Coordinates of N, CA, C and O in Angstrom, one line a residue:
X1 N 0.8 -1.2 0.0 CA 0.0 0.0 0.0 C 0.9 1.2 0.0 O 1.7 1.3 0.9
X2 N 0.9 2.1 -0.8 CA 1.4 3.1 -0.9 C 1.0 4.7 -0.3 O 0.0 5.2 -0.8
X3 N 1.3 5.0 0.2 CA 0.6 6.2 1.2 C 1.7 7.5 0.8 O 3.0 7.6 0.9
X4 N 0.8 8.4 0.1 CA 2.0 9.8 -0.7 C 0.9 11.0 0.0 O -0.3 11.0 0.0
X5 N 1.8 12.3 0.7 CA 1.6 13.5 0.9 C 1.1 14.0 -0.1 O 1.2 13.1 -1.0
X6 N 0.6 15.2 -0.8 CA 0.7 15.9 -2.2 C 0.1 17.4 -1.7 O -0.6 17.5 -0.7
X7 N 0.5 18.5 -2.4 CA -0.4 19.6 -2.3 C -1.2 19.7 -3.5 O -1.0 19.2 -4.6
X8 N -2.1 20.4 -3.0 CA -3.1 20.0 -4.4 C -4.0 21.2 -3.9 O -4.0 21.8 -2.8
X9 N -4.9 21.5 -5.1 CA -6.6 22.2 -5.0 C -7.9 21.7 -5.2 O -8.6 21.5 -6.2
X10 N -8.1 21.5 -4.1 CA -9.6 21.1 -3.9 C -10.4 22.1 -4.1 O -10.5 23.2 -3.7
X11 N -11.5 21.2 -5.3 CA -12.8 22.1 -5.6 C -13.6 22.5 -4.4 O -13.4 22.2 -3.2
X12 N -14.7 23.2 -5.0 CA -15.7 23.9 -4.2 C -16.5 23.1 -3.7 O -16.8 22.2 -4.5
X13 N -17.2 23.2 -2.4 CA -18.2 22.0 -2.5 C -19.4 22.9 -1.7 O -19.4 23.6 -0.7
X14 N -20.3 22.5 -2.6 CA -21.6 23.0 -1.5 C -22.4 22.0 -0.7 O -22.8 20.9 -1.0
X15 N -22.4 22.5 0.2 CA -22.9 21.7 1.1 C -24.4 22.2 1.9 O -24.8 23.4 1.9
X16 N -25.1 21.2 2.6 CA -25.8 21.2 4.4 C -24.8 20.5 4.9 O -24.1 19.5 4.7
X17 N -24.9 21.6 5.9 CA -24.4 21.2 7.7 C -24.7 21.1 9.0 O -25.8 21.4 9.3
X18 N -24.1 20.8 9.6 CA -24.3 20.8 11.2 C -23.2 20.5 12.0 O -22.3 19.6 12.0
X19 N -23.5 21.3 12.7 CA -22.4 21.7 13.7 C -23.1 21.0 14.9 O -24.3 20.8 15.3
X20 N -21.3 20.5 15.6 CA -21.9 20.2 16.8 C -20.6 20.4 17.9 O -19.4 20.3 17.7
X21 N -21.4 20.7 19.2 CA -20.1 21.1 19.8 C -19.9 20.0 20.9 O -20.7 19.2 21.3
X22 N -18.5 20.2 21.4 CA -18.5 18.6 22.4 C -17.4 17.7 22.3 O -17.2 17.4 21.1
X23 N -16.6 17.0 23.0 CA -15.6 16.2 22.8 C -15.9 15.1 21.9 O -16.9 14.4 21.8
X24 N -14.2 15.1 21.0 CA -14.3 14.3 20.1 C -15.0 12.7 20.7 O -15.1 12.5 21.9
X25 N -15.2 12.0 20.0 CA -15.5 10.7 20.3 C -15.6 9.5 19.1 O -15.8 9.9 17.9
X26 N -15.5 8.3 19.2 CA -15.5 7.6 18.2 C -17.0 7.2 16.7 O -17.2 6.4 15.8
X27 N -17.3 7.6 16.9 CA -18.4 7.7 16.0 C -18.9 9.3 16.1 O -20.1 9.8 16.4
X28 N -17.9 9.8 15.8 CA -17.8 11.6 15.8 C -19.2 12.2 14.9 O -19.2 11.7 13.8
X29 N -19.8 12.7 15.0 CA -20.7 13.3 13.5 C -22.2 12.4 13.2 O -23.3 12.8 13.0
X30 N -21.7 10.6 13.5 CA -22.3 10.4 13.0 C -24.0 10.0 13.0 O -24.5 9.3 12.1
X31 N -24.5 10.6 13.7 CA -26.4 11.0 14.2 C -26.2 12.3 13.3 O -27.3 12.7 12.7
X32 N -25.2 13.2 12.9 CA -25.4 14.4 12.5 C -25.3 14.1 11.2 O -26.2 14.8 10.6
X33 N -24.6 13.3 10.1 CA -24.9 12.8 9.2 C -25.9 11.9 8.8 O -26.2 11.8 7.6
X34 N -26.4 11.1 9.6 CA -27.8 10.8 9.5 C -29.0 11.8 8.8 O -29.7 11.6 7.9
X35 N -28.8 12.8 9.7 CA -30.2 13.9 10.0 C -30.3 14.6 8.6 O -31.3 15.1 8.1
X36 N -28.7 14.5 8.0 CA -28.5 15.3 6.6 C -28.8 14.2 5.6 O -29.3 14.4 4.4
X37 N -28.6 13.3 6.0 CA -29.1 12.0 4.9 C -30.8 12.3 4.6 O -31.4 12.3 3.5
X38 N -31.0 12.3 6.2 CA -33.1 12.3 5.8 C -33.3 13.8 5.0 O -33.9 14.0 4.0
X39 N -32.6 14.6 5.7 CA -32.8 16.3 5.2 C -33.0 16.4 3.6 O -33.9 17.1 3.0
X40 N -31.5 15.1 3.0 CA -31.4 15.4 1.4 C -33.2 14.9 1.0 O -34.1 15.5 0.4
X41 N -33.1 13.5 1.5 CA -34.4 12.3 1.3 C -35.4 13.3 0.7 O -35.6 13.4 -0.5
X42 N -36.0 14.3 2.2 CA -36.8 15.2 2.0 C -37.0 16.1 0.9 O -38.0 16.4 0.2
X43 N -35.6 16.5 0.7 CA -35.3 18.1 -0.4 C -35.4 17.3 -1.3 O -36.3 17.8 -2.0
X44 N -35.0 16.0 -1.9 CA -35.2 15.4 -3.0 C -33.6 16.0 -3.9 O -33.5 16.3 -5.1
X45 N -32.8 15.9 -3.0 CA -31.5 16.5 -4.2 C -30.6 15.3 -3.9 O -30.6 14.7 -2.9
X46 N -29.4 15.0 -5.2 CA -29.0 13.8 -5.1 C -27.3 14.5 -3.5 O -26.9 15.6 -3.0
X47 N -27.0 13.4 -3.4 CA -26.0 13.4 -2.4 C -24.6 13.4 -2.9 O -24.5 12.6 -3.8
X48 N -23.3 14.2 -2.6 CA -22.2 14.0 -3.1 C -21.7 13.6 -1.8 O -22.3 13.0 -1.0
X49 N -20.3 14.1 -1.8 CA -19.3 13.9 -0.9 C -19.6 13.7 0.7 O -20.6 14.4 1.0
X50 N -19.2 13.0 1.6 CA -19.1 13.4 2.9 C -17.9 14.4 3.6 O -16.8 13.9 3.6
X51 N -18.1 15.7 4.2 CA -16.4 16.1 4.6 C -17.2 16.2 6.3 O -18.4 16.2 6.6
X52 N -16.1 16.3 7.0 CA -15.9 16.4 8.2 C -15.0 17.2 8.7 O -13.8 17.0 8.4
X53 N -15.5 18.1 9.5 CA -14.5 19.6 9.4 C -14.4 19.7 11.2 O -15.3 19.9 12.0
X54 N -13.4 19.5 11.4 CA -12.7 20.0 12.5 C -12.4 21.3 12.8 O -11.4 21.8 12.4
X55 N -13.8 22.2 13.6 CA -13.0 23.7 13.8 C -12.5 24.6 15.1 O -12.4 25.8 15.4
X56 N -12.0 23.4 15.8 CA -11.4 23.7 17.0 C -12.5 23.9 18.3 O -13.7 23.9 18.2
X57 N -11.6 24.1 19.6 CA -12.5 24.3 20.5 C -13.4 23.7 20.6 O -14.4 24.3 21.0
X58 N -13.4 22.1 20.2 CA -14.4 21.2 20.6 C -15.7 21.3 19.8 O -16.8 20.9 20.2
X59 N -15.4 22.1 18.5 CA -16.4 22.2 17.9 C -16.4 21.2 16.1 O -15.4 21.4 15.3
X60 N -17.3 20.6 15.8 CA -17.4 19.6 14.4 C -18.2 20.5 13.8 O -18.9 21.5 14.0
X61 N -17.9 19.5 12.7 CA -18.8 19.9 11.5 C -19.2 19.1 10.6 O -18.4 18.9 9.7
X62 N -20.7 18.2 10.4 CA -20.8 17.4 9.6 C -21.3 18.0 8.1 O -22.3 18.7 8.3
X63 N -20.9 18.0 7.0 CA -20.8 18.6 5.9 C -21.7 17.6 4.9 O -21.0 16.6 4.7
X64 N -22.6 17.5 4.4 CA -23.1 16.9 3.1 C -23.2 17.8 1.7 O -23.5 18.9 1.7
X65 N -22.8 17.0 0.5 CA -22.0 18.0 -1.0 C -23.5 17.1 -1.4 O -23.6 15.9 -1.3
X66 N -24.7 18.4 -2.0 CA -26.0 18.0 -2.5 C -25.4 18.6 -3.7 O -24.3 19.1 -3.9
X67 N -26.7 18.4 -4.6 CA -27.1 18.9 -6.1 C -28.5 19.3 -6.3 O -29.3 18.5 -5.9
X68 N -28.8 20.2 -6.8 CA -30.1 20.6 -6.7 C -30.1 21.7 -5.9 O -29.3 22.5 -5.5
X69 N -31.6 21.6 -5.8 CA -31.8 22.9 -4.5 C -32.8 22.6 -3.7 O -33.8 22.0 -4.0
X70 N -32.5 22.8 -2.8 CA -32.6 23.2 -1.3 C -32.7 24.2 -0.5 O -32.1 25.2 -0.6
X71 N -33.7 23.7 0.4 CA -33.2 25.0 1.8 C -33.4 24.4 2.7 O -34.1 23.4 3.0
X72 N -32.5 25.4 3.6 CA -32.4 25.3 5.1 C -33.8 25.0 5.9 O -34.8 25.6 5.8
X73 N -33.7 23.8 6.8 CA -34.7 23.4 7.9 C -34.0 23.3 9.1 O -32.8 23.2 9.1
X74 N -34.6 23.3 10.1 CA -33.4 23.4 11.5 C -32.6 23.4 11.8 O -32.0 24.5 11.8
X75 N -31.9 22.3 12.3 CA -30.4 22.8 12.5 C -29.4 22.8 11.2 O -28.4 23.5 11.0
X76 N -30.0 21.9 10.3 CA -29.7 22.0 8.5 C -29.2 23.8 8.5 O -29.8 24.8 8.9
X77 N -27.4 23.6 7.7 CA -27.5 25.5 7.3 C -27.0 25.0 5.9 O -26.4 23.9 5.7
X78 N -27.2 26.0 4.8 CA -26.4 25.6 3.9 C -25.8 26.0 3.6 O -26.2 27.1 4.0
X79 N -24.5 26.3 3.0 CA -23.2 27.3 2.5 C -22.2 26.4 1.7 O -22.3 25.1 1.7
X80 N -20.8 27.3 1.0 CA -20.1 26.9 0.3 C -19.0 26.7 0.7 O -18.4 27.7 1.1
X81 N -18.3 25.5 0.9 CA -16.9 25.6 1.0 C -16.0 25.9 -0.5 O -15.8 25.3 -1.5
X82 N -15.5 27.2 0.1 CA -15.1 27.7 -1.5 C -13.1 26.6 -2.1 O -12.3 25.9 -1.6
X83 N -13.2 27.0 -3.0 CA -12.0 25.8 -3.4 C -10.7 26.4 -2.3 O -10.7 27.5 -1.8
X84 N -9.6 25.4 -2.0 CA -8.7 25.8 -1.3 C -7.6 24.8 -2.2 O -7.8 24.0 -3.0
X85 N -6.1 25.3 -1.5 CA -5.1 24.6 -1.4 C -5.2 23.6 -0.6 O -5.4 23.8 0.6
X86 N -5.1 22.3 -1.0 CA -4.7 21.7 0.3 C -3.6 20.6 0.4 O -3.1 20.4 -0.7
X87 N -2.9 19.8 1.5 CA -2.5 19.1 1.8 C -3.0 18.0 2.2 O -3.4 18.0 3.4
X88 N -3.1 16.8 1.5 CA -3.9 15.8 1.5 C -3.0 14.3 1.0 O -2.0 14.2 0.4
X89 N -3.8 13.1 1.5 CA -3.4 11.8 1.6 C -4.2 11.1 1.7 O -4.8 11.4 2.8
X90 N -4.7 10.2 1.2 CA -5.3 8.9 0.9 C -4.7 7.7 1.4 O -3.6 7.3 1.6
X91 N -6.4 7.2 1.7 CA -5.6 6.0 2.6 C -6.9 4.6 3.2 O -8.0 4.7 2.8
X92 N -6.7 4.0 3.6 CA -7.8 2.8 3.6 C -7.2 3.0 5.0 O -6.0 3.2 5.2
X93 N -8.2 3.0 6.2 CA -8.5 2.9 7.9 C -8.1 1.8 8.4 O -7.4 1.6 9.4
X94 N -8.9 0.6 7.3 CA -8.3 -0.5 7.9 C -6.9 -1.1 7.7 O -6.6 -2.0 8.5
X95 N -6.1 -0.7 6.7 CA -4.5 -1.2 6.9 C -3.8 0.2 7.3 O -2.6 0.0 7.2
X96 N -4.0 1.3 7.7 CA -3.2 1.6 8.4 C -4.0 3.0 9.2 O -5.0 3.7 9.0
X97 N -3.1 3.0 10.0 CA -3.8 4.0 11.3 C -4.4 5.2 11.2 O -3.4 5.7 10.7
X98 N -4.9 5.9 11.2 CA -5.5 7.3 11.1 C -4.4 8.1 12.1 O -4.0 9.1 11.6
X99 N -3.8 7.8 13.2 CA -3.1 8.3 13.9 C -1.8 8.3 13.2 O -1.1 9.2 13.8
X100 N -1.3 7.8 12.3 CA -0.1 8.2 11.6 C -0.1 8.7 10.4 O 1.0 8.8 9.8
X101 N -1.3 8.9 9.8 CA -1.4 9.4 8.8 C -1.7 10.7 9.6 O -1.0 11.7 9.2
X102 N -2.4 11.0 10.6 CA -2.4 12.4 10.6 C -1.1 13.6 11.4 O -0.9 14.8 11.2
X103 N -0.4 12.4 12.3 CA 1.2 12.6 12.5 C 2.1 12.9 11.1 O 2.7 13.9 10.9
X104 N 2.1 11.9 10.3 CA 3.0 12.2 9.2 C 2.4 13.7 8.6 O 2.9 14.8 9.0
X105 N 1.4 13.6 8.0 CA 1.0 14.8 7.5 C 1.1 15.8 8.1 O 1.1 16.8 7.3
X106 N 1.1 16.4 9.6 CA 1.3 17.1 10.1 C 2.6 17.7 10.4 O 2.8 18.9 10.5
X107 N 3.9 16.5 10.4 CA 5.2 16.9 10.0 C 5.6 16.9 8.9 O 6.8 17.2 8.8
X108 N 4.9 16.5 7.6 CA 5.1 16.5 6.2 C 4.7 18.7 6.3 O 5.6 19.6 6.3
X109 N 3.5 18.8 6.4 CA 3.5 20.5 6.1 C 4.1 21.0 7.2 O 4.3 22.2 7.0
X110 N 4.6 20.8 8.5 CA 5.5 21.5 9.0 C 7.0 21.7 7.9 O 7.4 22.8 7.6
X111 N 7.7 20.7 7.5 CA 8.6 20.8 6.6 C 8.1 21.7 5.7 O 8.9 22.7 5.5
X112 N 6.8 21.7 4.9 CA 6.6 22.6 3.7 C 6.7 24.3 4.1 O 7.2 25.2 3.4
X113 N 6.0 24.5 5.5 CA 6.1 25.6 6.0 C 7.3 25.9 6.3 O 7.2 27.2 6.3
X114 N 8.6 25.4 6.5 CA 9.9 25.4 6.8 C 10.7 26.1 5.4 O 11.5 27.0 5.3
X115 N 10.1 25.3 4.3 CA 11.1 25.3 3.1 C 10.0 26.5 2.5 O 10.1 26.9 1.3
X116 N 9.3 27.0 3.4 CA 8.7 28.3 2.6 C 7.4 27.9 1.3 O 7.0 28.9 0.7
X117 N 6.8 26.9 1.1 CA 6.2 26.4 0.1 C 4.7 26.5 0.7 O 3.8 26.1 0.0
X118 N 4.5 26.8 2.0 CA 2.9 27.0 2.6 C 3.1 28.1 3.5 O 4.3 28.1 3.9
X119 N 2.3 29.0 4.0 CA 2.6 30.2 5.4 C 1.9 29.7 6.5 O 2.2 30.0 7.7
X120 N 0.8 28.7 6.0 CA 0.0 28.4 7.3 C -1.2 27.2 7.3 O -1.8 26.8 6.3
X121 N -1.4 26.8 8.4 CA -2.7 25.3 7.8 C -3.4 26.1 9.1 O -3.2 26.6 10.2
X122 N -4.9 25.8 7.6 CA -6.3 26.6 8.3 C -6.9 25.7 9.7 O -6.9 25.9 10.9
X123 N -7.3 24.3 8.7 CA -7.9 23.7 9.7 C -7.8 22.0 9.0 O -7.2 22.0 7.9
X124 N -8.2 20.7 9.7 CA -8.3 19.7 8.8 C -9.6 19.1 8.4 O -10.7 19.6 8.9
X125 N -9.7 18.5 7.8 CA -10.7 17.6 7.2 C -10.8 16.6 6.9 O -9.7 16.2 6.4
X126 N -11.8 15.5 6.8 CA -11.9 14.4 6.1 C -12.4 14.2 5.2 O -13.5 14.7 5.4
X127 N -12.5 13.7 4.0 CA -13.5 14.1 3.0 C -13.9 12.0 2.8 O -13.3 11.1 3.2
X128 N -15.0 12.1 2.3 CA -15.2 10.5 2.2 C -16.1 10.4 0.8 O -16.9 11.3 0.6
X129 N -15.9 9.3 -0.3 CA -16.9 9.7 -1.3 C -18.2 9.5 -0.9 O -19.0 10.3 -1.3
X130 N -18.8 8.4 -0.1 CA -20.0 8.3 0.3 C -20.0 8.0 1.9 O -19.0 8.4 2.4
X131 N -20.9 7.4 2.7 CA -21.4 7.3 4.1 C -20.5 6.4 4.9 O -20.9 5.4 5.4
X132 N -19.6 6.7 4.9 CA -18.1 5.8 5.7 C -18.6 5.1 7.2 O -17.8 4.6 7.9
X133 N -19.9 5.0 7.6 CA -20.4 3.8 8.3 C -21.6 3.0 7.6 O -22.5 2.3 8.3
X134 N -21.5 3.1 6.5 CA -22.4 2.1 5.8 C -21.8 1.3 4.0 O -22.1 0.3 3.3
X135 N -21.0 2.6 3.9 CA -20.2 2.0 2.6 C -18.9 1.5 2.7 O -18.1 2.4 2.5
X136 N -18.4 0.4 3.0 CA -17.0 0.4 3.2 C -16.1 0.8 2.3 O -14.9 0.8 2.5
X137 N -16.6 1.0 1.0 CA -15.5 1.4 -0.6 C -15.2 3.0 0.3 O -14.1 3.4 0.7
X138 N -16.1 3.5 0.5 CA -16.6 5.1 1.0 C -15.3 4.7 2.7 O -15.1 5.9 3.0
X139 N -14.9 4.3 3.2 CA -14.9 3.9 4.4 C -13.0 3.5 3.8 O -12.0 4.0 4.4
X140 N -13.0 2.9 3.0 CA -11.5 2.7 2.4 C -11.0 3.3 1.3 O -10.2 3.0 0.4
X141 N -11.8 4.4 1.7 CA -11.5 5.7 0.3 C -11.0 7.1 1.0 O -11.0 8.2 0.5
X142 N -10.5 6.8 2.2 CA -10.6 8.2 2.9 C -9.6 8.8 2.7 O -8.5 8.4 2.6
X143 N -10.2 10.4 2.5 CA -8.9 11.3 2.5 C -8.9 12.4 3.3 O -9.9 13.1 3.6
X144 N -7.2 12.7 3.9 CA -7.5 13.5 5.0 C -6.3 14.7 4.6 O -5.2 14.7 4.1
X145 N -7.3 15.5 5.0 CA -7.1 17.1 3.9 C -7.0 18.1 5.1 O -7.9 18.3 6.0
X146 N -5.3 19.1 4.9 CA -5.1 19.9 5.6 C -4.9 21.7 4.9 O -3.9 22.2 4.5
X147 N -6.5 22.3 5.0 CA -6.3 23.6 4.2 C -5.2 24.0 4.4 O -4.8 23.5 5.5
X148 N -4.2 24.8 3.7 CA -3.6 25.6 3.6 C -3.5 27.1 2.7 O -4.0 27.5 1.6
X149 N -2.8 27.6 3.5 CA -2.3 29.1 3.0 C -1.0 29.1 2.3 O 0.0 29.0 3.0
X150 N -1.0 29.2 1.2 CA 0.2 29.4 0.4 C 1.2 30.6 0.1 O 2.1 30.4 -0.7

């Protein structure tokens, strides 16, 4: 299995979300990705990406990438994650750890910040192509994505 750093640009993605605040835990998001699953059901718009957005201070972010149109119902908000730089790596959960993939990458852009090639990392992310507790392709497709400032 081959596991490579890269910087790269990630597109735009529109999303519904939900925020939730509260210590991490192992099935992080996932009732809040549920609620966006029924949300789409409802709106009738097809589903893209899963991301999961880490914005500090104990606060998540479950992100669903629709098509169509929609609007906002409860805790449902909708907005754009506009395209960024990022620092990202691919990788399957089950042959290797999440905890060293996010160690390596973390001293992978410390070096890039060093050699002057990034100024700063925003925040991280997971991005998944579909429901990473019900699809395992989605589940062994994961990619873990660190914005940057160039």
């Amino acid at each position: 299995m081959v596991v490579d750093f890269v910087l790269s640009r990630s597109p735009s993605y529109r999303v519904a979300s939900i925020v939730r605040v509260g210590p991490w835990k192992e099935d992080n998001l996932r009732t809040e990705f549920e609620e966006l699953e029924h949300w789409a059901e409802r709106q009738g718009v097809r589903r893209g990406r899963y991301v999961f957005l880490e914005r500090g201070g104990n606060r998540w972010e479950a992100c669903l990438e629709y098509r169509g149109r929609a609007r906002a119902e409860g805790r449902v908000r909708l907005k754009t994650l506009p395209p960024a730089h990022v620092a990202k790596v691919a990788f399957d959960p089950e042959k290797l750890s999440s905890r060293i993939v996010y160690h390596g990458l973390s001293d992978w852009v410390r070096w890039r910040k060093k050699y002057g090639e990034i100024k700063s990392v925003e925040w991280p992310r997971e991005v998944y192509p579909g429901n990473p507790w019900k699809d395992k392709r989605a589940w062994a497709d994961c990619e873990v994505q660190f914005v940057v400032r160039k």
